[in-house]
mmCIF file of C-alpha atoms and ligand atoms in Angstrom:
data_model
loop_
_atom_site.group_PDB
_atom_site.id
_atom_site.type_symbol
_atom_site.label_atom_id
_atom_site.label_comp_id
_atom_site.label_asym_id
_atom_site.label_seq_id
_atom_site.Cartn_x
_atom_site.Cartn_y
_atom_site.Cartn_z
ATOM 1 C CA UNK B 1 70.894 28.931 5.048
ATOM 2 C CA UNK B 2 67.860 26.636 5.426
ATOM 3 C CA UNK B 3 68.067 23.598 3.198
ATOM 4 C CA UNK B 4 64.657 22.703 1.695
ATOM 5 C CA UNK B 5 63.886 19.674 -0.456
ATOM 6 C CA UNK B 6 60.686 19.599 -2.495
ATOM 7 C CA UNK B 7 59.524 16.083 -3.405
ATOM 8 C CA UNK B 8 57.623 16.197 -6.726
ATOM 9 C CA UNK B 9 58.071 18.089 -9.992
ATOM 10 C CA UNK B 10 54.483 18.527 -11.149
ATOM 11 C CA UNK B 11 52.882 21.943 -11.220
ATOM 12 C CA UNK B 12 52.564 21.872 -7.396
ATOM 13 C CA UNK B 13 56.206 21.008 -6.696
ATOM 14 C CA UNK B 14 57.656 23.342 -9.347
ATOM 15 C CA UNK B 15 55.530 26.351 -8.362
ATOM 16 C CA UNK B 16 56.327 25.794 -4.693
ATOM 17 C CA UNK B 17 60.057 25.386 -5.366
ATOM 18 C CA UNK B 18 60.023 28.628 -7.354
ATOM 19 C CA UNK B 19 58.142 30.602 -4.658
ATOM 20 C CA UNK B 20 60.479 29.284 -1.941
ATOM 21 C CA UNK B 21 63.569 30.056 -4.026
ATOM 22 C CA UNK B 22 62.402 33.651 -4.477
ATOM 23 C CA UNK B 23 63.281 34.094 -0.778
ATOM 24 C CA UNK B 24 67.006 34.399 -1.027
ATOM 25 C CA UNK B 25 67.596 32.777 2.358
ATOM 26 C CA UNK B 26 66.307 29.381 1.117
ATOM 27 C CA UNK B 27 68.415 26.753 -0.631
ATOM 28 C CA UNK B 28 66.028 24.561 -2.613
ATOM 29 C CA UNK B 29 66.338 21.136 -4.273
ATOM 30 C CA UNK B 30 63.620 19.255 -6.161
ATOM 31 C CA UNK B 31 63.650 15.436 -6.047
ATOM 32 C CA UNK B 32 61.159 13.606 -8.278
ATOM 33 C CA UNK B 33 60.537 10.405 -10.186
ATOM 34 C CA UNK B 34 59.045 12.301 -13.155
ATOM 35 C CA UNK B 35 60.199 15.607 -14.599
ATOM 36 C CA UNK B 36 58.797 17.977 -17.267
ATOM 37 C CA UNK B 37 59.145 16.229 -20.627
ATOM 38 C CA UNK B 38 57.929 12.873 -19.264
ATOM 39 C CA UNK B 39 54.569 11.321 -20.032
ATOM 40 C CA UNK B 40 53.468 8.785 -17.436
ATOM 41 C CA UNK B 41 50.203 7.749 -15.825
ATOM 42 C CA UNK B 42 51.769 8.579 -12.420
ATOM 43 C CA UNK B 43 52.335 12.197 -13.524
ATOM 44 C CA UNK B 44 49.129 14.256 -13.861
ATOM 45 C CA UNK B 45 50.497 17.681 -14.767
ATOM 46 C CA UNK B 46 51.468 17.044 -18.438
ATOM 47 C CA UNK B 47 47.973 15.747 -19.255
ATOM 48 C CA UNK B 48 45.969 18.685 -17.919
ATOM 49 C CA UNK B 49 44.203 21.137 -20.241
ATOM 50 C CA UNK B 50 44.832 23.444 -18.483
ATOM 51 C CA UNK B 51 42.619 26.406 -17.814
ATOM 52 C CA UNK B 52 41.106 28.403 -14.958
ATOM 53 C CA UNK B 53 37.508 27.425 -14.172
ATOM 54 C CA UNK B 54 36.974 28.031 -10.442
ATOM 55 C CA UNK B 55 35.579 24.890 -8.815
ATOM 56 C CA UNK B 56 35.763 25.488 -5.103
ATOM 57 C CA UNK B 57 32.945 26.589 -2.851
ATOM 58 C CA UNK B 58 33.284 30.130 -1.494
ATOM 59 C CA UNK B 59 34.718 28.982 1.855
ATOM 60 C CA UNK B 60 37.575 27.078 0.160
ATOM 61 C CA UNK B 61 38.276 29.592 -2.575
ATOM 62 C CA UNK B 62 41.518 31.060 -1.194
ATOM 63 C CA UNK B 63 43.862 28.999 -3.409
ATOM 64 C CA UNK B 64 42.030 29.826 -6.639
ATOM 65 C CA UNK B 65 41.494 33.485 -5.721
ATOM 66 C CA UNK B 66 45.195 34.000 -5.063
ATOM 67 C CA UNK B 67 46.286 32.153 -8.201
ATOM 68 C CA UNK B 68 44.118 33.943 -10.750
ATOM 69 C CA UNK B 69 45.843 37.379 -10.749
ATOM 70 C CA UNK B 70 49.259 35.727 -11.060
ATOM 71 C CA UNK B 71 48.288 33.517 -14.015
ATOM 72 C CA UNK B 72 46.617 36.482 -15.681
ATOM 73 C CA UNK B 73 49.760 38.582 -15.237
ATOM 74 C CA UNK B 74 51.887 35.758 -16.680
ATOM 75 C CA UNK B 75 49.543 35.537 -19.691
ATOM 76 C CA UNK B 76 49.869 39.258 -20.334
ATOM 77 C CA UNK B 77 53.542 39.849 -19.528
ATOM 78 C CA UNK B 78 55.416 36.573 -20.104
ATOM 79 C CA UNK B 79 54.711 35.050 -23.530
ATOM 80 C CA UNK B 80 57.495 32.488 -23.129
ATOM 81 C CA UNK B 81 55.490 30.810 -20.324
ATOM 82 C CA UNK B 82 52.915 29.463 -22.797
ATOM 83 C CA UNK B 83 49.798 30.957 -21.154
ATOM 84 C CA UNK B 84 47.234 33.020 -23.047
ATOM 85 C CA UNK B 85 43.974 34.806 -22.393
ATOM 86 C CA UNK B 86 40.861 33.096 -23.709
ATOM 87 C CA UNK B 87 37.132 33.562 -23.169
ATOM 88 C CA UNK B 88 35.469 30.755 -21.287
ATOM 89 C CA UNK B 89 31.792 29.756 -21.334
ATOM 90 C CA UNK B 90 30.131 27.680 -18.616
ATOM 91 C CA UNK B 91 26.772 26.157 -19.552
ATOM 92 C CA UNK B 92 24.147 24.809 -17.130
ATOM 93 C CA UNK B 93 21.499 22.317 -18.185
ATOM 94 C CA UNK B 94 18.128 22.469 -16.419
ATOM 95 C CA UNK B 95 18.270 18.742 -15.662
ATOM 96 C CA UNK B 96 21.592 19.161 -13.819
ATOM 97 C CA UNK B 97 20.749 22.202 -11.728
ATOM 98 C CA UNK B 98 18.974 20.383 -8.858
ATOM 99 C CA UNK B 99 21.595 17.629 -8.866
ATOM 100 C CA UNK B 100 24.363 20.210 -8.604
ATOM 101 C CA UNK B 101 22.707 21.792 -5.575
ATOM 102 C CA UNK B 102 22.899 18.542 -3.586
ATOM 103 C CA UNK B 103 25.634 18.553 -0.910
ATOM 104 C CA UNK B 104 29.000 17.277 -2.136
ATOM 105 C CA UNK B 105 28.060 17.459 -5.816
ATOM 106 C CA UNK B 106 30.986 17.419 -8.237
ATOM 107 C CA UNK B 107 32.048 20.864 -9.475
ATOM 108 C CA UNK B 108 29.322 22.456 -7.336
ATOM 109 C CA UNK B 109 31.207 25.766 -7.285
ATOM 110 C CA UNK B 110 31.739 25.904 -11.037
ATOM 111 C CA UNK B 111 28.122 25.485 -12.109
ATOM 112 C CA UNK B 112 26.480 27.452 -9.291
ATOM 113 C CA UNK B 113 24.030 30.124 -10.351
ATOM 114 C CA UNK B 114 25.392 33.491 -9.177
ATOM 115 C CA UNK B 115 28.817 31.967 -8.422
ATOM 116 C CA UNK B 116 31.284 33.627 -6.023
ATOM 117 C CA UNK B 117 33.739 33.983 -8.915
ATOM 118 C CA UNK B 118 31.451 36.459 -10.693
ATOM 119 C CA UNK B 119 33.429 39.140 -8.848
ATOM 120 C CA UNK B 120 36.824 37.549 -9.573
ATOM 121 C CA UNK B 121 36.661 38.140 -13.330
ATOM 122 C CA UNK B 122 36.093 41.768 -14.258
ATOM 123 C CA UNK B 123 34.339 40.850 -17.541
ATOM 124 C CA UNK B 124 32.059 38.179 -16.044
ATOM 125 C CA UNK B 125 28.565 38.206 -17.547
ATOM 126 C CA UNK B 126 25.537 35.934 -17.557
ATOM 127 C CA UNK B 127 24.734 34.921 -21.129
ATOM 128 C CA UNK B 128 21.411 36.072 -22.577
ATOM 129 C CA UNK B 129 19.086 33.309 -23.834
ATOM 130 C CA UNK B 130 19.937 33.980 -27.501
ATOM 131 C CA UNK B 131 23.629 33.194 -26.876
ATOM 132 C CA UNK B 132 22.927 29.806 -25.266
ATOM 133 C CA UNK B 133 23.287 26.577 -27.272
ATOM 134 C CA UNK B 134 20.169 24.470 -27.584
ATOM 135 C CA UNK B 135 19.214 22.639 -24.396
ATOM 136 C CA UNK B 136 21.050 24.963 -22.006
ATOM 137 C CA UNK B 137 19.049 26.645 -19.236
ATOM 138 C CA UNK B 138 21.661 29.279 -18.474
ATOM 139 C CA UNK B 139 25.327 30.039 -18.758
ATOM 140 C CA UNK B 140 28.015 32.606 -18.126
ATOM 141 C CA UNK B 141 31.146 33.893 -19.822
ATOM 142 C CA UNK B 142 34.393 35.414 -18.550
ATOM 143 C CA UNK B 143 37.934 36.057 -19.734
ATOM 144 C CA UNK B 144 40.105 33.201 -18.431
ATOM 145 C CA UNK B 145 43.486 31.733 -19.407
ATOM 146 C CA UNK B 146 44.546 28.529 -21.098
ATOM 147 C CA UNK B 147 47.960 27.083 -20.274
ATOM 148 C CA UNK B 148 50.009 25.075 -22.748
ATOM 149 C CA UNK B 149 51.384 22.752 -20.099
ATOM 150 C CA UNK B 150 54.109 21.408 -22.403
ATOM 151 C CA UNK B 151 55.587 24.921 -22.472
ATOM 152 C CA UNK B 152 54.588 26.038 -18.977
ATOM 153 C CA UNK B 153 56.153 23.172 -16.989
ATOM 154 C CA UNK B 154 59.627 23.555 -18.583
ATOM 155 C CA UNK B 155 59.276 27.329 -18.142
ATOM 156 C CA UNK B 156 58.618 26.855 -14.414
ATOM 157 C CA UNK B 157 61.613 24.527 -14.200
ATOM 158 C CA UNK B 158 63.754 27.170 -15.922
ATOM 159 C CA UNK B 159 62.585 29.864 -13.487
ATOM 160 C CA UNK B 160 63.629 27.597 -10.622
ATOM 161 C CA UNK B 161 67.057 26.964 -12.133
ATOM 162 C CA UNK B 162 67.568 30.697 -12.552
ATOM 163 C CA UNK B 163 67.071 30.958 -8.788
ATOM 164 C CA UNK B 164 69.640 28.233 -8.110
ATOM 165 C CA UNK B 165 67.233 25.317 -7.510
ATOM 166 C CA UNK B 166 68.882 21.919 -8.128
ATOM 167 C CA UNK B 167 66.990 18.960 -9.637
ATOM 168 C CA UNK B 168 67.558 15.311 -8.841
ATOM 169 C CA UNK B 169 65.642 12.440 -10.384
ATOM 170 C CA UNK B 170 64.863 9.663 -7.917
ATOM 171 C CA UNK B 171 62.047 7.349 -6.940
ATOM 172 C CA UNK B 172 61.289 7.529 -3.220
ATOM 173 C CA UNK B 173 60.058 4.667 -1.077
ATOM 174 C CA UNK B 174 59.834 6.884 2.001
ATOM 175 C CA UNK B 175 59.579 10.680 2.086
ATOM 176 C CA UNK B 176 62.575 10.910 4.431
ATOM 177 C CA UNK B 177 64.723 9.192 1.745
ATOM 178 C CA UNK B 178 65.219 12.673 0.275
ATOM 179 C CA UNK B 179 67.634 13.447 3.101
ATOM 180 C CA UNK B 180 70.214 11.065 1.621
ATOM 181 C CA UNK B 181 69.358 11.830 -2.027
ATOM 182 C CA UNK B 182 69.762 15.579 -2.141
ATOM 183 C CA UNK B 183 72.883 16.573 -4.096
ATOM 184 C CA UNK B 184 73.597 19.359 -1.567
ATOM 185 C CA UNK B 185 75.810 18.773 1.420
ATOM 186 C CA UNK B 186 74.485 19.332 4.925
ATOM 187 C CA UNK B 187 71.352 18.547 6.844
ATOM 188 C CA UNK B 188 67.922 18.888 5.258
ATOM 189 C CA UNK B 189 65.862 21.320 7.349
ATOM 190 C CA UNK B 190 62.427 21.133 5.708
ATOM 191 C CA UNK B 191 60.792 18.744 3.220
ATOM 192 C CA UNK B 192 57.863 19.839 1.070
ATOM 193 C CA UNK B 193 55.722 16.919 -0.033
ATOM 194 C CA UNK B 194 54.209 17.646 -3.473
ATOM 195 C CA UNK B 195 53.939 14.067 -4.722
ATOM 196 C CA UNK B 196 50.302 14.217 -5.856
ATOM 197 C CA UNK B 197 48.714 10.792 -6.122
ATOM 198 C CA UNK B 198 52.089 9.320 -5.063
ATOM 199 C CA UNK B 199 51.128 10.322 -1.491
ATOM 200 C CA UNK B 200 48.813 7.310 -1.396
ATOM 201 C CA UNK B 201 51.732 4.879 -1.243
ATOM 202 C CA UNK B 202 54.737 6.986 -0.266
ATOM 203 C CA UNK B 203 56.229 5.810 3.058
ATOM 204 C CA UNK B 204 55.752 8.336 5.855
ATOM 205 C CA UNK B 205 52.598 9.670 4.180
ATOM 206 C CA UNK B 206 50.449 6.716 2.923
ATOM 207 C CA UNK B 207 47.355 8.891 2.810
ATOM 208 C CA UNK B 208 44.375 6.575 2.275
ATOM 209 C CA UNK B 209 42.169 9.535 1.393
ATOM 210 C CA UNK B 210 43.994 9.817 -1.937
ATOM 211 C CA UNK B 211 42.220 8.371 -4.952
ATOM 212 C CA UNK B 212 42.518 8.896 -8.722
ATOM 213 C CA UNK B 213 39.902 10.588 -10.846
ATOM 214 C CA UNK B 214 40.579 9.354 -14.351
ATOM 215 C CA UNK B 215 40.441 11.958 -17.108
ATOM 216 C CA UNK B 216 40.553 10.974 -20.773
ATOM 217 C CA UNK B 217 41.199 13.628 -23.428
ATOM 218 C CA UNK B 218 41.645 13.981 -27.176
ATOM 219 C CA UNK B 219 44.101 16.639 -28.377
ATOM 220 C CA UNK B 220 43.262 17.997 -31.841
ATOM 221 C CA UNK B 221 44.749 20.561 -34.224
ATOM 222 C CA UNK B 222 41.373 22.271 -34.754
ATOM 223 C CA UNK B 223 40.766 25.491 -32.863
ATOM 224 C CA UNK B 224 37.780 26.458 -30.737
ATOM 225 C CA UNK B 225 36.590 30.084 -30.793
ATOM 226 C CA UNK B 226 36.285 29.969 -26.984
ATOM 227 C CA UNK B 227 36.660 27.504 -24.122
ATOM 228 C CA UNK B 228 33.523 25.889 -22.824
ATOM 229 C CA UNK B 229 32.291 23.388 -20.294
ATOM 230 C CA UNK B 230 28.826 22.126 -19.486
ATOM 231 C CA UNK B 231 27.184 20.782 -16.350
ATOM 232 C CA UNK B 232 26.471 17.250 -17.617
ATOM 233 C CA UNK B 233 26.097 14.977 -20.632
ATOM 234 C CA UNK B 234 23.501 12.452 -21.815
ATOM 235 C CA UNK B 235 26.200 9.766 -22.013
ATOM 236 C CA UNK B 236 27.712 7.975 -18.997
ATOM 237 C CA UNK B 237 27.365 9.622 -15.558
ATOM 238 C CA UNK B 238 31.145 9.948 -15.245
ATOM 239 C CA UNK B 239 31.602 11.730 -18.564
ATOM 240 C CA UNK B 240 31.951 15.480 -18.998
ATOM 241 C CA UNK B 241 32.228 17.863 -21.917
ATOM 242 C CA UNK B 242 34.750 20.667 -22.362
ATOM 243 C CA UNK B 243 37.207 22.150 -24.846
ATOM 244 C CA UNK B 244 40.122 24.552 -24.569
ATOM 245 C CA UNK B 245 42.599 25.790 -27.138
ATOM 246 C CA UNK B 246 46.120 26.047 -25.732
ATOM 247 C CA UNK B 247 48.562 28.866 -26.292
ATOM 248 C CA UNK B 248 51.496 28.676 -28.702
ATOM 249 C CA UNK B 249 50.285 25.919 -31.038
ATOM 250 C CA UNK B 250 49.464 23.525 -28.197
ATOM 251 C CA UNK B 251 46.321 22.254 -29.950
ATOM 252 C CA UNK B 252 42.824 22.012 -28.504
ATOM 253 C CA UNK B 253 42.113 19.665 -25.614
ATOM 254 C CA UNK B 254 38.719 17.966 -25.800
ATOM 255 C CA UNK B 255 37.417 16.270 -22.673
ATOM 256 C CA UNK B 256 36.558 14.200 -21.036
ATOM 257 C CA UNK B 257 35.832 11.774 -18.266
ATOM 258 C CA UNK B 258 35.657 12.095 -14.482
ATOM 259 C CA UNK B 259 35.988 8.520 -13.232
ATOM 260 C CA UNK B 260 36.552 8.434 -9.504
ATOM 261 C CA UNK B 261 38.602 5.441 -8.347
ATOM 262 C CA UNK B 262 39.619 4.318 -11.849
ATOM 263 C CA UNK B 263 43.325 3.547 -12.415
ATOM 264 C CA UNK B 264 42.883 2.659 -16.108
ATOM 265 C CA UNK B 265 45.813 4.182 -17.977
ATOM 266 C CA UNK B 266 44.759 3.384 -21.553
ATOM 267 C CA UNK B 267 42.424 5.537 -23.663
ATOM 268 C CA UNK B 268 39.059 3.925 -24.357
ATOM 269 C CA UNK B 269 38.150 4.301 -28.073
ATOM 270 C CA UNK B 270 34.409 4.470 -27.324
ATOM 271 C CA UNK B 271 34.927 7.219 -24.799
ATOM 272 C CA UNK B 272 37.165 9.045 -27.294
ATOM 273 C CA UNK B 273 34.413 8.915 -29.907
ATOM 274 C CA UNK B 274 31.846 10.277 -27.450
ATOM 275 C CA UNK B 275 34.227 13.054 -26.344
ATOM 276 C CA UNK B 276 34.714 14.172 -29.958
ATOM 277 C CA UNK B 277 31.029 13.910 -30.862
ATOM 278 C CA UNK B 278 29.919 15.972 -27.880
ATOM 279 C CA UNK B 279 32.519 18.664 -28.546
ATOM 280 C CA UNK B 280 31.495 18.992 -32.204
ATOM 281 C CA UNK B 281 27.844 19.220 -31.212
ATOM 282 C CA UNK B 282 28.561 21.971 -28.705
ATOM 283 C CA UNK B 283 30.959 23.965 -30.894
ATOM 284 C CA UNK B 284 30.283 23.142 -34.583
ATOM 285 C CA UNK B 285 32.864 25.823 -35.512
ATOM 286 C CA UNK B 286 35.581 23.365 -34.385
ATOM 287 C CA UNK B 287 35.248 21.596 -37.732
ATOM 288 C CA UNK B 288 33.232 24.164 -39.709
ATOM 289 C CA UNK B 289 30.164 21.989 -39.278
ATOM 290 C CA UNK B 290 31.800 18.780 -40.597
ATOM 291 C CA UNK B 291 31.351 16.985 -37.267
ATOM 292 C CA UNK B 292 33.830 14.406 -35.938
ATOM 293 C CA UNK B 293 35.157 13.625 -39.438
ATOM 294 C CA UNK B 294 36.607 17.132 -39.579
ATOM 295 C CA UNK B 295 38.754 16.675 -36.463
ATOM 296 C CA UNK B 296 42.518 16.385 -36.946
ATOM 297 C CA UNK B 297 43.790 14.312 -34.004
ATOM 298 C CA UNK B 298 47.209 14.916 -32.420
ATOM 299 C CA UNK B 299 46.899 12.245 -29.712
ATOM 300 C CA UNK B 300 44.684 10.579 -27.135
ATOM 301 C CA UNK B 301 45.618 10.915 -23.482
ATOM 302 C CA UNK B 302 44.704 9.769 -19.985
ATOM 303 C CA UNK B 303 45.634 11.375 -16.692
ATOM 304 C CA UNK B 304 44.776 10.611 -13.076
ATOM 305 C CA UNK B 305 43.696 13.669 -11.110
ATOM 306 C CA UNK B 306 45.180 13.420 -7.609
ATOM 307 C CA UNK B 307 41.940 13.652 -5.633
ATOM 308 C CA UNK B 308 41.858 13.735 -1.841
ATOM 309 C CA UNK B 309 38.655 12.957 0.035
ATOM 310 C CA UNK B 310 38.343 15.846 2.474
ATOM 311 C CA UNK B 311 40.199 18.289 0.240
ATOM 312 C CA UNK B 312 43.726 19.426 -0.494
ATOM 313 C CA UNK B 313 46.361 18.990 2.221
ATOM 314 C CA UNK B 314 48.384 22.144 2.796
ATOM 315 C CA UNK B 315 49.674 21.673 6.340
ATOM 316 C CA UNK B 316 52.806 20.975 8.331
ATOM 317 C CA UNK B 317 53.799 18.013 10.477
ATOM 318 C CA UNK B 318 56.954 16.850 12.243
ATOM 319 C CA UNK B 319 58.335 13.589 10.840
ATOM 320 C CA UNK B 320 61.143 12.341 13.067
ATOM 321 C CA UNK B 321 63.222 15.466 13.666
ATOM 322 C CA UNK B 322 62.369 17.072 10.300
ATOM 323 C CA UNK B 323 59.502 19.393 9.499
ATOM 324 C CA UNK B 324 57.394 18.379 6.510
ATOM 325 C CA UNK B 325 55.031 20.775 4.751
ATOM 326 C CA UNK B 326 52.454 18.990 2.606
ATOM 327 C CA UNK B 327 51.025 20.319 -0.648
ATOM 328 C CA UNK B 328 49.081 17.550 -2.397
ATOM 329 C CA UNK B 329 45.572 16.421 -3.306
ATOM 330 C CA UNK B 330 44.678 19.134 -5.845
ATOM 331 C CA UNK B 331 42.270 16.967 -7.795
ATOM 332 C CA UNK B 332 41.010 18.902 -10.876
ATOM 333 C CA UNK B 333 42.407 22.312 -10.009
ATOM 334 C CA UNK B 334 46.173 21.915 -9.551
ATOM 335 C CA UNK B 335 47.065 24.674 -12.030
ATOM 336 C CA UNK B 336 44.388 27.152 -11.110
ATOM 337 C CA UNK B 337 45.275 26.828 -7.411
ATOM 338 C CA UNK B 338 49.040 26.424 -7.809
ATOM 339 C CA UNK B 339 50.244 29.910 -6.846
ATOM 340 C CA UNK B 340 47.828 30.201 -3.925
ATOM 341 C CA UNK B 341 48.889 26.819 -2.515
ATOM 342 C CA UNK B 342 52.578 27.680 -2.967
ATOM 343 C CA UNK B 343 51.964 30.874 -0.969
ATOM 344 C CA UNK B 344 50.278 28.726 1.707
ATOM 345 C CA UNK B 345 53.377 26.490 1.834
ATOM 346 C CA UNK B 346 55.621 29.531 2.156
ATOM 347 C CA UNK B 347 53.613 30.723 5.187
ATOM 348 C CA UNK B 348 54.002 27.319 6.851
ATOM 349 C CA UNK B 349 57.713 27.179 6.054
ATOM 350 C CA UNK B 350 58.117 30.627 7.628
ATOM 351 C CA UNK B 351 56.260 29.423 10.738
ATOM 352 C CA UNK B 352 58.762 26.565 11.008
ATOM 353 C CA UNK B 353 61.643 29.046 10.682
ATOM 354 C CA UNK B 354 60.240 31.240 13.407
ATOM 355 C CA UNK B 355 59.834 28.295 15.719
ATOM 356 C CA UNK B 356 63.160 26.615 14.984
ATOM 357 C CA UNK B 357 65.191 29.795 14.324
ATOM 358 C CA UNK B 358 66.802 28.160 11.289
HETATM 359 C C1 LIG Q 1 42.554 15.354 -18.030
HETATM 360 C C2 LIG Q 1 42.921 16.352 -16.974
HETATM 361 C C3 LIG Q 1 42.576 17.683 -17.136
HETATM 362 C C4 LIG Q 1 42.909 18.625 -16.162
HETATM 363 N N1 LIG Q 1 42.602 19.929 -16.376
HETATM 364 C C5 LIG Q 1 42.948 20.864 -15.451
HETATM 365 C C6 LIG Q 1 42.670 22.239 -15.682
HETATM 366 O O1 LIG Q 1 42.107 22.622 -16.717
HETATM 367 N N2 LIG Q 1 43.047 23.132 -14.722
HETATM 368 C C7 LIG Q 1 43.681 22.742 -13.567
HETATM 369 O O2 LIG Q 1 44.004 23.602 -12.743
HETATM 370 N N3 LIG Q 1 43.957 21.439 -13.345
HETATM 371 C C8 LIG Q 1 43.598 20.497 -14.235
HETATM 372 N N4 LIG Q 1 43.860 19.174 -14.007
HETATM 373 C C9 LIG Q 1 44.388 18.770 -12.688
HETATM 374 C C10 LIG Q 1 45.885 18.954 -12.597
HETATM 375 O O3 LIG Q 1 46.493 18.297 -13.692
HETATM 376 C C11 LIG Q 1 46.414 18.366 -11.288
HETATM 377 O O4 LIG Q 1 45.680 18.867 -10.189
HETATM 378 C C12 LIG Q 1 47.878 18.728 -11.112
HETATM 379 O O5 LIG Q 1 48.608 18.408 -12.263
HETATM 380 C C13 LIG Q 1 48.478 18.027 -9.910
HETATM 381 O O6 LIG Q 1 49.838 18.394 -9.881
HETATM 382 P P1 LIG Q 1 50.824 17.796 -8.799
HETATM 383 O O7 LIG Q 1 52.110 18.488 -8.994
HETATM 384 O O8 LIG Q 1 50.200 17.880 -7.450
HETATM 385 O O9 LIG Q 1 50.918 16.241 -9.162
HETATM 386 P P2 LIG Q 1 51.673 15.536 -10.406
HETATM 387 O O10 LIG Q 1 51.668 16.378 -11.606
HETATM 388 O O11 LIG Q 1 51.099 14.171 -10.533
HETATM 389 O O12 LIG Q 1 53.186 15.424 -9.937
HETATM 390 C C14 LIG Q 1 53.573 14.541 -8.914
HETATM 391 C C15 LIG Q 1 55.091 14.589 -8.805
HETATM 392 O O13 LIG Q 1 55.475 13.811 -7.674
HETATM 393 C C16 LIG Q 1 56.423 12.841 -8.100
HETATM 394 N N5 LIG Q 1 56.321 11.654 -7.255
HETATM 395 C C17 LIG Q 1 55.206 10.995 -6.872
HETATM 396 N N6 LIG Q 1 55.529 9.937 -6.119
HETATM 397 C C18 LIG Q 1 56.879 9.919 -6.036
HETATM 398 C C19 LIG Q 1 57.829 9.073 -5.392
HETATM 399 N N7 LIG Q 1 57.454 8.012 -4.678
HETATM 400 N N8 LIG Q 1 59.162 9.363 -5.535
HETATM 401 C C20 LIG Q 1 59.569 10.449 -6.244
HETATM 402 N N9 LIG Q 1 58.708 11.277 -6.869
HETATM 403 C C21 LIG Q 1 57.386 11.018 -6.752
HETATM 404 C C22 LIG Q 1 56.083 12.558 -9.532
HETATM 405 O O14 LIG Q 1 57.172 11.929 -10.211
HETATM 406 C C23 LIG Q 1 55.800 13.974 -10.019
HETATM 407 O O15 LIG Q 1 57.007 14.638 -10.280
HETATM 408 C C24 LIG Q 1 43.568 18.213 -14.974
HETATM 409 C C25 LIG Q 1 43.947 16.877 -14.823
HETATM 410 C C26 LIG Q 1 43.626 15.954 -15.808
HETATM 411 C C27 LIG Q 1 44.057 14.519 -15.622
#
């Protein structure tokens, strides 16, 4: 039976390990420095909101398209996974619209007028003027999901264990180190690299296109009637504004920042204040009109989105005599693309099987 080791236990590694272990012929082990339950600046997944707000352009939308129906099904059928349905509103300011049309603009897919994802969500609708907050030129609404990542990541781990996946905690200097670290006997046939931002420095990979995008959040006990995000703010250029209320008592995540190249791990109190002020302005119902003073803070957090210049890397390569399938560089959309990317990895793993007759 083919022996596969997945390096990384974030949402990318866990989802991939689960999808691979669903094929009974695979024997799967996960090796990672951080596991669900940990909080660390090198581990993005526990900091994410997380919701589904499609960000890709149409031509790169495969991963998000394939993930949406699976997350929706989990929300409806699997309450123990910590995912629930929630309406989401996307607001566009007039002053951002031209900027967003420029090539390479951040989140260009999300804030596009007539976005490709209008056909992905069956209840998608453009908002009439009277439903727009002051200062917004246009906006749309659709039924999305919000994931309580503190429940979802352990749930994914549990699904893997049910399928016989083994877990080993280890810090790798080189990707091929997994061959001596796996607790299973025998030769490792395929390695899946799902080390996120770790791929910048990991021996054998050292991908210089990897860079962090720092995201600061405030988690509060208050609830928002719907999720929302808007195309820009009047504060710093690398600040954004969104809110999402997690399933199963996970609190509401208020964001945020989008600081490309910043490795700063500590929350900035001034940024936190601006995040809270903007959220209360956009959704006064958060605090019944009391503004920031009415917020009940659970914690402040910072995560580094594993961004890759040139886009996500889902591809295979031969490293020595072992096939490696990469799955890293998911930037801001690791959850909402997770099932699609895992399916992409499975296809590549099957190509390796066919070639090597494992
Ligand atoms: C504030 C914020 C909000 C976000 N909101 C959303 C959202 O709403 N929706 C969404 O889809 N996404 C969101 N994201 C993005 C999402 O969190 C990431 O894209 C996703 O978590 C990346 O997952 P990953 O598994 O690839 O990487 P990670 O979660 O970082 O996991 C990397 C894994 O690799 C391991 N590893 C790395 N290097 C080594 C090594 N040398 N040796 C051993 N193990 C190693 C780590 O220990 C870890 O287990 C958000 C991110 C942030 C920061």
